[in-house]
Tab-separated table of C-alpha atoms and ligand atoms in Angstrom:
chain	number	residue	atom	x	y	z
A	14	MET	CA	117.291	97.778	102.239
A	15	LEU	CA	117.647	101.074	104.360
A	16	ILE	CA	113.818	102.200	104.349
A	17	GLN	CA	112.655	99.126	104.435
A	18	HIS	CA	115.062	98.497	107.960
A	19	LEU	CA	113.903	102.161	109.179
A	20	SER	CA	110.139	101.370	108.341
A	21	GLN	CA	110.550	98.632	110.613
A	22	GLN	CA	112.137	100.809	113.150
A	23	LEU	CA	109.585	103.868	113.330
A	24	ARG	CA	106.892	100.681	113.200
A	25	GLU	CA	108.432	100.108	116.155
A	26	ARG	CA	108.441	103.363	117.776
A	27	ASP	CA	104.960	103.501	116.975
A	28	ALA	CA	104.147	100.309	119.169
A	29	GLN	CA	106.248	101.494	121.479
A	30	SER	CA	104.472	104.699	122.288
A	31	MET	CA	107.235	106.587	120.450
A	32	ARG	CA	107.297	108.227	117.719
A	33	ARG	CA	107.877	111.927	117.743
A	34	ARG	CA	106.352	114.679	115.552
A	35	ARG	CA	107.325	117.976	115.734
A	36	ARG	CA	104.824	121.245	116.204
A	37	VAL	CA	104.266	124.089	114.123
A	38	VAL	CA	104.546	127.223	116.236
A	39	GLU	CA	102.451	129.715	115.101
A	40	ALA	CA	103.234	132.366	117.094
A	41	PRO	CA	106.369	133.986	119.636
A	42	CYS	CA	107.057	132.444	122.142
A	43	LEU	CA	104.635	133.241	124.131
A	44	PRO	CA	102.991	131.142	126.631
A	45	HIS	CA	99.742	132.374	124.364
A	46	LEU	CA	100.830	129.923	121.411
A	47	THR	CA	98.374	129.225	117.843
A	48	VAL	CA	99.630	125.320	116.886
A	49	ALA	CA	99.644	123.408	113.947
A	50	SER	CA	99.909	120.216	114.272
A	51	VAL	CA	98.818	117.001	111.163
A	52	GLY	CA	95.589	116.152	109.454
A	53	ARG	CA	94.621	119.551	111.803
A	54	ASP	CA	93.793	123.377	111.872
A	55	ALA	CA	95.842	125.809	113.802
A	56	ARG	CA	94.726	126.469	116.840
A	57	PRO	CA	95.123	128.197	120.186
A	58	LEU	CA	96.936	126.739	123.289
A	59	LEU	CA	99.030	128.030	126.793
A	60	ALA	CA	101.873	126.470	126.329
A	61	PHE	CA	104.002	124.650	129.312
A	62	CYS	CA	107.093	123.015	127.265
A	63	SER	CA	109.049	125.913	126.883
A	64	ASN	CA	112.543	126.855	128.403
A	65	ASP	CA	112.377	130.706	128.188
A	66	TYR	CA	112.074	130.937	131.745
A	67	LEU	CA	112.030	134.469	132.134
A	68	GLY	CA	110.122	135.147	129.661
A	69	LEU	CA	113.100	137.068	127.387
A	70	ALA	CA	111.723	135.353	124.563
A	71	SER	CA	109.719	137.988	123.018
A	72	HIS	CA	110.657	140.639	124.908
A	73	PRO	CA	110.499	144.282	122.410
A	74	ALA	CA	113.803	145.549	123.639
A	75	LEU	CA	115.620	141.323	122.612
A	76	GLY	CA	114.001	142.184	119.472
A	77	ALA	CA	114.448	145.367	118.295
A	78	ALA	CA	117.644	144.176	120.115
A	79	LEU	CA	119.008	142.061	116.904
A	80	ALA	CA	118.072	144.275	114.759
A	81	GLU	CA	120.176	146.562	115.364
A	82	GLY	CA	122.351	144.122	115.824
A	83	ALA	CA	121.896	143.576	112.292
A	84	HIS	CA	121.998	146.815	111.038
A	85	CYS	CA	125.158	146.800	112.899
A	86	TRP	CA	126.723	143.787	111.785
A	87	GLY	CA	124.721	142.547	109.021
A	88	ALA	CA	123.273	138.634	109.173
A	89	GLY	CA	126.001	136.454	109.028
A	90	SER	CA	129.737	136.325	110.268
A	91	GLY	CA	131.274	134.435	107.705
A	92	ALA	CA	133.705	132.519	108.540
A	93	SER	CA	134.370	130.265	111.769
A	94	HIS	CA	136.158	132.749	114.673
A	95	LEU	CA	139.169	130.999	113.781
A	96	ILE	CA	138.869	132.583	110.215
A	97	SER	CA	137.414	136.080	110.254
A	98	GLY	CA	133.878	135.746	111.968
A	99	HIS	CA	135.117	136.392	115.669
A	100	SER	CA	133.467	139.886	115.624
A	101	ARG	CA	134.193	143.073	118.291
A	102	VAL	CA	130.203	142.251	119.823
A	103	HIS	CA	131.419	138.878	120.490
A	104	ALA	CA	134.620	140.005	122.378
A	105	ALA	CA	132.625	142.118	124.243
A	106	LEU	CA	130.138	139.461	124.779
A	107	GLU	CA	132.500	137.081	125.697
A	108	THR	CA	133.480	140.428	128.572
A	109	ASP	CA	131.136	140.664	129.765
A	110	LEU	CA	129.992	136.688	130.756
A	111	ALA	CA	133.592	136.357	132.379
A	112	GLU	CA	133.189	139.707	134.767
A	113	PHE	CA	129.695	138.392	135.563
A	114	LEU	CA	130.792	134.670	136.825
A	115	GLU	CA	133.864	136.120	137.885
A	116	PRO	CA	131.931	135.964	141.407
A	117	CYS	CA	132.132	132.519	140.993
A	118	ILE	CA	135.275	131.685	139.195
A	119	PRO	CA	137.821	133.915	140.034
A	120	LYS	CA	140.046	135.730	137.172
A	121	ALA	CA	137.281	133.773	135.169
A	122	ARG	CA	137.527	134.000	131.244
A	123	ALA	CA	134.505	132.860	129.628
A	124	LEU	CA	134.344	131.866	125.069
A	125	GLY	CA	131.143	131.799	122.873
A	126	PHE	CA	129.846	129.016	121.011
A	127	CYS	CA	126.093	128.265	118.998
A	128	THR	CA	124.722	126.082	120.816
A	129	GLY	CA	124.634	124.187	124.558
A	130	TYR	CA	125.879	121.161	122.961
A	131	MET	CA	128.506	122.193	120.995
A	132	ALA	CA	130.331	123.840	124.508
A	133	ASN	CA	129.510	119.945	125.708
A	134	LEU	CA	130.858	117.986	123.069
A	135	ALA	CA	133.835	120.935	123.536
A	136	LEU	CA	134.689	120.967	126.418
A	137	LEU	CA	134.491	116.840	127.064
A	138	THR	CA	136.720	116.300	123.772
A	139	ALA	CA	139.006	119.337	124.424
A	140	LEU	CA	138.985	118.057	128.062
A	141	GLY	CA	138.954	114.239	128.108
A	142	ASP	CA	142.614	113.165	126.747
A	143	ALA	CA	143.968	109.875	127.594
A	144	LYS	CA	145.508	111.004	130.602
A	145	ALA	CA	141.960	112.153	132.404
A	146	THR	CA	138.971	110.137	133.225
A	147	ILE	CA	135.202	111.598	133.158
A	148	PHE	CA	132.671	110.903	136.737
A	149	ALA	CA	128.840	111.825	135.629
A	150	ASP	CA	125.667	111.807	136.752
A	151	LYS	CA	123.538	109.557	135.636
A	152	LEU	CA	121.257	111.505	134.959
A	153	ASN	CA	123.099	114.301	132.596
A	154	HIS	CA	122.005	115.334	129.942
A	155	ALA	CA	121.949	113.928	126.419
A	156	SER	CA	124.438	116.546	125.685
A	157	LEU	CA	126.768	115.553	128.417
A	158	ILE	CA	127.181	111.865	127.140
A	159	ASP	CA	127.419	112.192	124.030
A	160	GLY	CA	131.060	114.091	124.545
A	161	ALA	CA	132.017	112.307	126.759
A	162	LEU	CA	131.526	109.279	124.697
A	163	LEU	CA	133.333	111.079	121.815
A	164	ALA	CA	136.115	112.087	124.439
A	165	LYS	CA	140.142	109.661	124.716
A	166	ALA	CA	139.089	109.968	128.225
A	167	PRO	CA	137.093	106.537	129.983
A	168	MET	CA	134.031	107.217	131.773
A	169	GLN	CA	132.357	106.611	134.922
A	170	ARG	CA	129.232	107.603	135.415
A	171	TYR	CA	127.530	108.079	138.849
A	172	ALA	CA	123.741	106.852	139.523
A	173	HIS	CA	122.010	110.014	139.793
A	174	GLY	CA	123.228	112.578	142.795
A	175	ARG	CA	125.097	109.991	144.877
A	176	ILE	CA	128.058	111.476	146.104
A	177	ASP	CA	129.186	108.330	148.177
A	178	VAL	CA	129.548	106.918	144.972
A	179	LEU	CA	131.687	109.200	143.389
A	180	ALA	CA	134.236	109.625	146.095
A	181	ASN	CA	134.748	105.955	145.713
A	182	GLN	CA	134.927	105.773	141.640
A	183	LEU	CA	137.165	109.279	142.016
A	184	GLU	CA	139.559	107.623	145.326
A	185	HIS	CA	140.209	104.594	142.890
A	186	CYS	CA	140.708	106.577	139.649
A	187	SER	CA	144.577	106.539	139.258
A	188	THR	CA	144.591	109.077	135.903
A	189	PRO	CA	146.075	112.453	136.226
A	190	ILE	CA	143.204	114.084	135.222
A	191	LYS	CA	139.650	113.955	137.093
A	192	LEU	CA	137.068	116.011	135.562
A	193	ILE	CA	134.043	115.643	137.355
A	194	VAL	CA	130.589	116.548	135.381
A	195	THR	CA	126.988	117.041	135.543
A	196	ASP	CA	124.065	118.988	135.206
A	197	ALA	CA	123.116	121.533	137.775
A	198	VAL	CA	119.899	121.413	136.786
A	199	PHE	CA	119.061	118.664	136.076
A	200	SER	CA	116.866	118.989	132.793
A	201	MET	CA	114.288	116.642	133.357
A	202	ASP	CA	113.242	116.328	136.935
A	203	GLY	CA	114.159	120.026	137.772
A	204	ASP	CA	116.082	119.419	141.068
A	205	LEU	CA	119.636	120.610	141.436
A	206	ALA	CA	123.459	118.798	141.765
A	207	PRO	CA	124.572	119.287	144.939
A	208	LEU	CA	127.457	120.848	144.002
A	209	PRO	CA	128.895	122.098	147.486
A	210	GLU	CA	129.373	118.507	147.983
A	211	LEU	CA	130.904	117.942	144.523
A	212	LEU	CA	133.278	120.841	144.900
A	213	ALA	CA	134.275	119.440	147.984
A	214	LEU	CA	135.079	116.041	146.264
A	215	ALA	CA	136.581	118.444	143.902
A	216	GLU	CA	139.208	119.474	146.146
A	217	ARG	CA	139.354	116.524	148.466
A	218	PHE	CA	140.024	114.712	144.851
A	219	ASP	CA	141.711	117.397	143.473
A	220	ALA	CA	139.801	116.553	140.431
A	221	TRP	CA	137.622	119.607	138.222
A	222	LEU	CA	133.930	120.266	138.533
A	223	ILE	CA	132.068	121.009	135.050
A	224	VAL	CA	129.005	122.410	135.382
A	225	ASP	CA	125.907	122.556	133.161
A	226	ASP	CA	124.212	125.577	134.451
A	227	ALA	CA	121.420	125.072	130.788
A	228	HIS	CA	118.677	125.023	133.012
A	229	GLY	CA	119.962	127.513	135.920
A	230	PHE	CA	121.892	130.815	134.116
A	231	GLY	CA	119.911	133.804	134.632
A	232	VAL	CA	117.375	131.772	136.783
A	233	LEU	CA	118.916	131.175	140.242
A	234	GLY	CA	121.796	133.323	142.463
A	235	GLU	CA	122.406	136.669	142.811
A	236	GLN	CA	121.467	138.810	139.964
A	237	GLY	CA	120.407	135.461	138.080
A	238	ARG	CA	124.878	134.492	137.944
A	239	GLY	CA	122.946	131.054	137.776
A	240	THR	CA	123.819	127.679	140.060
A	241	LEU	CA	126.903	128.285	141.431
A	242	SER	CA	125.799	131.927	142.664
A	243	HIS	CA	122.513	129.880	143.935
A	244	PHE	CA	124.956	127.735	146.191
A	245	GLY	CA	126.737	130.755	147.006
A	246	LEU	CA	130.449	129.175	145.113
A	247	ARG	CA	134.006	130.485	144.241
A	248	SER	CA	136.234	128.481	143.107
A	249	GLU	CA	138.971	127.689	140.708
A	250	ARG	CA	137.793	124.784	140.340
A	251	LEU	CA	134.095	125.310	138.435
A	252	ILE	CA	134.628	124.577	135.415
A	253	TYR	CA	130.801	126.686	133.817
A	254	MET	CA	129.355	126.041	131.084
A	255	GLY	CA	125.884	128.116	131.000
A	256	THR	CA	123.367	128.514	127.413
A	257	LEU	CA	121.432	131.236	125.701
A	258	GLY	CA	119.091	130.095	123.962
A	259	LYS	CA	116.244	129.395	127.295
A	260	ALA	CA	116.667	131.747	130.577
A	261	ALA	CA	118.502	133.840	128.273
A	262	GLY	CA	116.273	134.578	125.257
A	263	VAL	CA	118.365	134.101	122.390
A	264	ALA	CA	120.887	131.079	121.329
A	265	GLY	CA	124.080	130.263	122.385
A	266	ALA	CA	126.425	128.828	126.125
A	267	PHE	CA	129.621	130.269	127.111
A	268	VAL	CA	131.369	128.242	129.001
A	269	ALA	CA	133.149	130.126	131.774
A	270	ALA	CA	137.021	128.788	133.155
A	271	HIS	CA	140.615	129.940	134.227
A	272	GLY	CA	141.545	131.149	131.350
A	273	THR	CA	144.125	128.281	130.925
A	274	ILE	CA	141.340	125.894	130.149
A	275	VAL	CA	139.224	128.392	128.181
A	276	GLU	CA	143.035	128.996	126.086
A	277	TRP	CA	143.175	125.090	125.165
A	278	LEU	CA	139.612	125.270	123.844
A	279	ILE	CA	140.534	127.391	121.545
A	280	GLN	CA	143.087	125.266	120.640
A	281	ALA	CA	141.547	122.082	119.841
A	282	ALA	CA	137.670	122.281	120.926
A	283	ARG	CA	136.598	121.649	117.344
A	284	THR	CA	133.023	122.665	117.649
A	285	TYR	CA	134.583	125.918	118.269
A	286	ILE	CA	137.278	125.221	115.532
A	287	TYR	CA	135.250	124.374	112.497
A	288	THR	CA	131.863	125.898	112.271
A	289	THR	CA	131.219	129.370	111.869
A	290	ALA	CA	131.110	131.855	114.407
A	291	ALA	CA	126.866	132.816	115.339
A	292	PRO	CA	125.999	135.994	114.340
A	293	PRO	CA	127.059	138.587	115.845
A	294	ALA	CA	123.907	140.593	116.230
A	295	ILE	CA	123.105	137.606	118.664
A	296	ALA	CA	126.160	139.018	119.729
A	297	HIS	CA	124.777	142.223	120.753
A	298	ALA	CA	121.063	141.009	121.450
A	299	LEU	CA	122.263	138.463	123.866
A	300	ARG	CA	124.449	141.751	125.490
A	301	THR	CA	121.060	143.377	126.111
A	302	SER	CA	119.346	139.989	127.427
A	303	LEU	CA	122.206	140.227	129.875
A	304	GLN	CA	121.825	143.879	131.713
A	305	LEU	CA	118.700	143.115	131.484
A	306	ILE	CA	118.635	139.653	133.712
A	307	ARG	CA	121.178	141.531	135.440
A	308	GLY	CA	118.984	144.399	136.580
A	309	GLU	CA	115.606	145.214	137.855
A	310	GLU	CA	113.006	144.063	135.194
A	311	GLY	CA	115.567	139.875	135.702
A	312	GLU	CA	115.059	140.377	139.523
A	313	ARG	CA	111.324	141.115	138.826
A	314	ARG	CA	110.447	138.235	136.914
A	315	ARG	CA	112.764	135.865	138.581
A	316	ALA	CA	109.896	136.986	142.257
A	317	GLN	CA	107.378	136.182	138.976
A	318	LEU	CA	108.454	132.722	139.066
A	319	THR	CA	109.296	131.971	142.200
A	320	THR	CA	105.226	132.538	143.579
A	321	LEU	CA	104.200	130.686	140.009
A	322	ILE	CA	106.267	127.992	140.907
A	323	ALA	CA	105.206	127.747	144.564
A	324	LEU	CA	101.397	127.832	143.486
A	325	LEU	CA	102.120	124.711	140.872
A	326	ARG	CA	103.470	123.392	143.653
A	327	GLN	CA	101.100	123.754	145.600
A	328	ARG	CA	98.084	123.232	144.143
A	329	LEU	CA	99.073	119.644	142.348
A	330	GLY	CA	100.964	118.705	145.446
A	331	GLU	CA	97.083	118.097	146.417
A	332	PHE	CA	95.924	116.948	143.576
A	333	VAL	CA	98.492	114.125	142.998
A	334	ALA	CA	98.042	113.146	147.132
A	335	ALA	CA	94.092	113.140	146.547
A	336	ALA	CA	94.295	109.915	144.510
A	337	PRO	CA	97.131	107.842	145.028
A	338	GLN	CA	95.921	105.563	143.606
A	339	ARG	CA	97.180	107.099	140.338
A	340	GLY	CA	100.548	106.161	141.776
A	341	TRP	CA	101.461	109.660	140.007
A	342	THR	CA	104.635	111.374	141.856
A	343	LEU	CA	105.424	115.675	141.746
A	344	ALA	CA	109.092	115.163	141.107
A	345	ASP	CA	110.916	117.033	144.355
A	346	SER	CA	111.712	119.944	142.036
A	347	SER	CA	112.183	123.957	143.778
A	348	THR	CA	112.981	125.126	140.654
A	349	ALA	CA	110.734	125.775	136.779
A	350	ILE	CA	111.097	122.477	135.827
A	351	GLN	CA	107.704	120.777	137.198
A	352	PRO	CA	107.777	117.103	136.224
A	353	LEU	CA	104.469	114.993	137.257
A	354	ILE	CA	106.095	111.855	136.488
A	355	VAL	CA	103.282	109.123	135.223
A	356	GLY	CA	105.216	105.661	135.044
A	357	GLY	CA	104.058	104.378	131.050
A	358	ASN	CA	104.604	105.965	127.630
A	359	GLU	CA	100.812	105.319	127.124
A	360	ALA	CA	99.338	106.885	129.339
A	361	ALA	CA	101.248	110.077	129.523
A	362	LEU	CA	100.650	110.123	125.800
A	363	ALA	CA	96.572	110.046	126.893
A	364	LEU	CA	97.266	112.482	129.816
A	365	SER	CA	99.174	115.662	127.240
A	366	ALA	CA	96.493	114.650	124.791
A	367	ALA	CA	93.558	115.343	127.456
A	368	LEU	CA	94.672	118.503	128.487
A	369	GLU	CA	95.428	119.081	125.051
A	370	SER	CA	92.074	118.654	123.812
A	371	ARG	CA	90.707	121.308	126.692
A	372	GLY	CA	93.029	123.686	125.284
A	373	LEU	CA	96.913	122.735	127.575
A	374	TRP	CA	100.272	122.052	126.149
A	375	VAL	CA	102.374	120.249	128.377
A	376	PRO	CA	104.177	117.379	126.622
A	377	ALA	CA	104.700	113.918	127.497
A	378	ILE	CA	108.427	113.375	128.103
A	379	ARG	CA	109.724	109.204	126.628
A	380	PRO	CA	112.365	106.846	127.090
A	381	PRO	CA	114.933	107.728	125.598
A	382	THR	CA	115.055	111.127	127.647
A	383	VAL	CA	114.190	110.089	130.452
A	384	PRO	CA	114.023	106.677	131.908
A	385	ALA	CA	111.841	103.414	131.310
A	386	GLY	CA	109.191	103.422	133.671
A	387	SER	CA	109.176	106.544	134.224
A	388	ALA	CA	107.540	108.782	131.732
A	389	ARG	CA	105.755	112.360	132.818
A	390	LEU	CA	104.556	115.907	132.165
A	391	ARG	CA	107.224	117.949	131.596
A	392	ILE	CA	105.520	121.310	133.067
A	393	THR	CA	107.805	124.822	132.684
A	394	LEU	CA	106.694	127.927	134.274
A	395	SER	CA	107.716	131.172	132.419
A	396	ALA	CA	107.536	134.596	134.230
A	397	ALA	CA	105.013	135.119	131.132
A	398	HIS	CA	103.229	132.723	132.228
A	399	SER	CA	100.425	134.234	135.172
A	400	ALA	CA	99.025	132.721	137.869
A	401	HIS	CA	95.706	132.672	136.055
A	402	ASP	CA	96.935	130.328	133.429
A	403	VAL	CA	99.125	128.370	136.363
A	404	LEU	CA	95.672	127.414	137.980
A	405	LYS	CA	93.577	126.548	134.469
A	406	LEU	CA	96.770	124.038	134.393
A	407	ALA	CA	96.075	122.986	137.886
A	408	ASP	CA	91.932	122.566	137.027
A	409	SER	CA	92.578	121.245	134.008
A	410	LEU	CA	94.665	118.246	135.559
A	411	GLU	CA	91.937	117.991	137.917
A	412	HIS	CA	89.573	117.024	134.570
A	413	ALA	CA	91.719	114.915	132.684
A	414	ALA	CA	92.585	113.075	134.799
A	415	LYS	CA	88.896	112.092	135.926
A	416	ALA	CA	88.560	112.136	132.150
A	417	LEU	CA	91.354	108.988	131.961
A	418	ALA	CA	89.755	107.286	134.995
B	514	PLP	C1	121.097	120.733	130.605
B	514	PLP	C2	121.104	121.270	129.223
B	514	PLP	N1	122.889	120.401	128.383
B	514	PLP	C3	122.576	121.094	127.253
B	514	PLP	C4	121.782	121.805	126.462
B	514	PLP	C5	121.744	121.642	124.763
B	514	PLP	O1	122.075	123.100	125.371
B	514	PLP	P1	121.724	123.968	124.162
B	514	PLP	O2	120.093	124.073	123.560
B	514	PLP	O3	121.772	125.748	123.584
B	514	PLP	O4	122.657	123.257	122.559
B	514	PLP	C6	120.442	122.304	126.519
B	514	PLP	C7	118.780	121.864	126.032
B	514	PLP	O5	119.064	122.127	125.577
B	514	PLP	C8	119.990	121.459	128.504
B	514	PLP	O6	119.028	121.411	128.751
């Protein structure tokens, strides 16, 4: 019965163009990849899909640091952090991260996690107890939604970016603890949350602001410190989650917050306690990544990314404006995430396939990841792209759109 039930659901997904398929990448994470897919030989593609915004994932210094870390610390941590898996290098990375975030969160303490998904589950389940209410932007990442669903606290969602709606919800909330939760850079739209206004509301209503900066850490703000720094924010009310597998180019995540909050996560967060600590070699490589992010190399890469974003927006802005009858829109984003919203699932898949036949890989994102009727190409840029790559994408989109018309 189970197999029949699942097969039926898979057929339904096929019928709605919602079946997801994995591709096998046969090269390190770079814009120019070799990719295999079912029934097809591996072939080269120019990719606009990774979250490796600074192009650090295949940086030789990080590969070398990982190897050095494995040489010093071996392959695995062997246990959870609360047993014997917490090594000196994990602790050193936490100290580095806390110091890096200190300009935004006074006296911050940091705590490392294996993934951003686990960090978000930790935050919402450990802080969202029966005395709390969680207030969440409707476009928050799945990991924040799942964390809120697992928490004992009730969740109230507010329409995307609607400060007025949130203010009203906060005003009528009677629980003593209030947690506002938001992506800093929305992962499928690329826009920024109104963090200054959200922090002002947190202050006004004695709430806490949990900021998921998966797509801002390393990219935005002074020295790549992230979206809090981009807005010049500094407050003890901020609870920050940054991921380390995107712009930082390695893996993992961290929370930076008031020391008591971090201490409570260590005591109560099940996705921290009941899992094996990440390999210490990862922490070792991440310390090098942090130095690259903060230093001149990071500055150069952020400047390159900014140039490419402007070039892409100019070319795609013209492309969209030239054919309004298609109904396509370029999302209002200033970040490395530049979605081209197409509408229907089939149209997005067809456009992605037409680009692929021209040697480009731009993923079609469909519901339930994005709202129904807003299927899109999620174009992401990296400092490892060249201006030539971006122009090739713009030209190929024009040709692909004409071929589909
Ligand atoms: C906004 C956001 N939060 C959290 C995560 C989860 O991070 P990780 O991939 O490290 O689990 C992601 C991405 O995957 C994300 O886009």
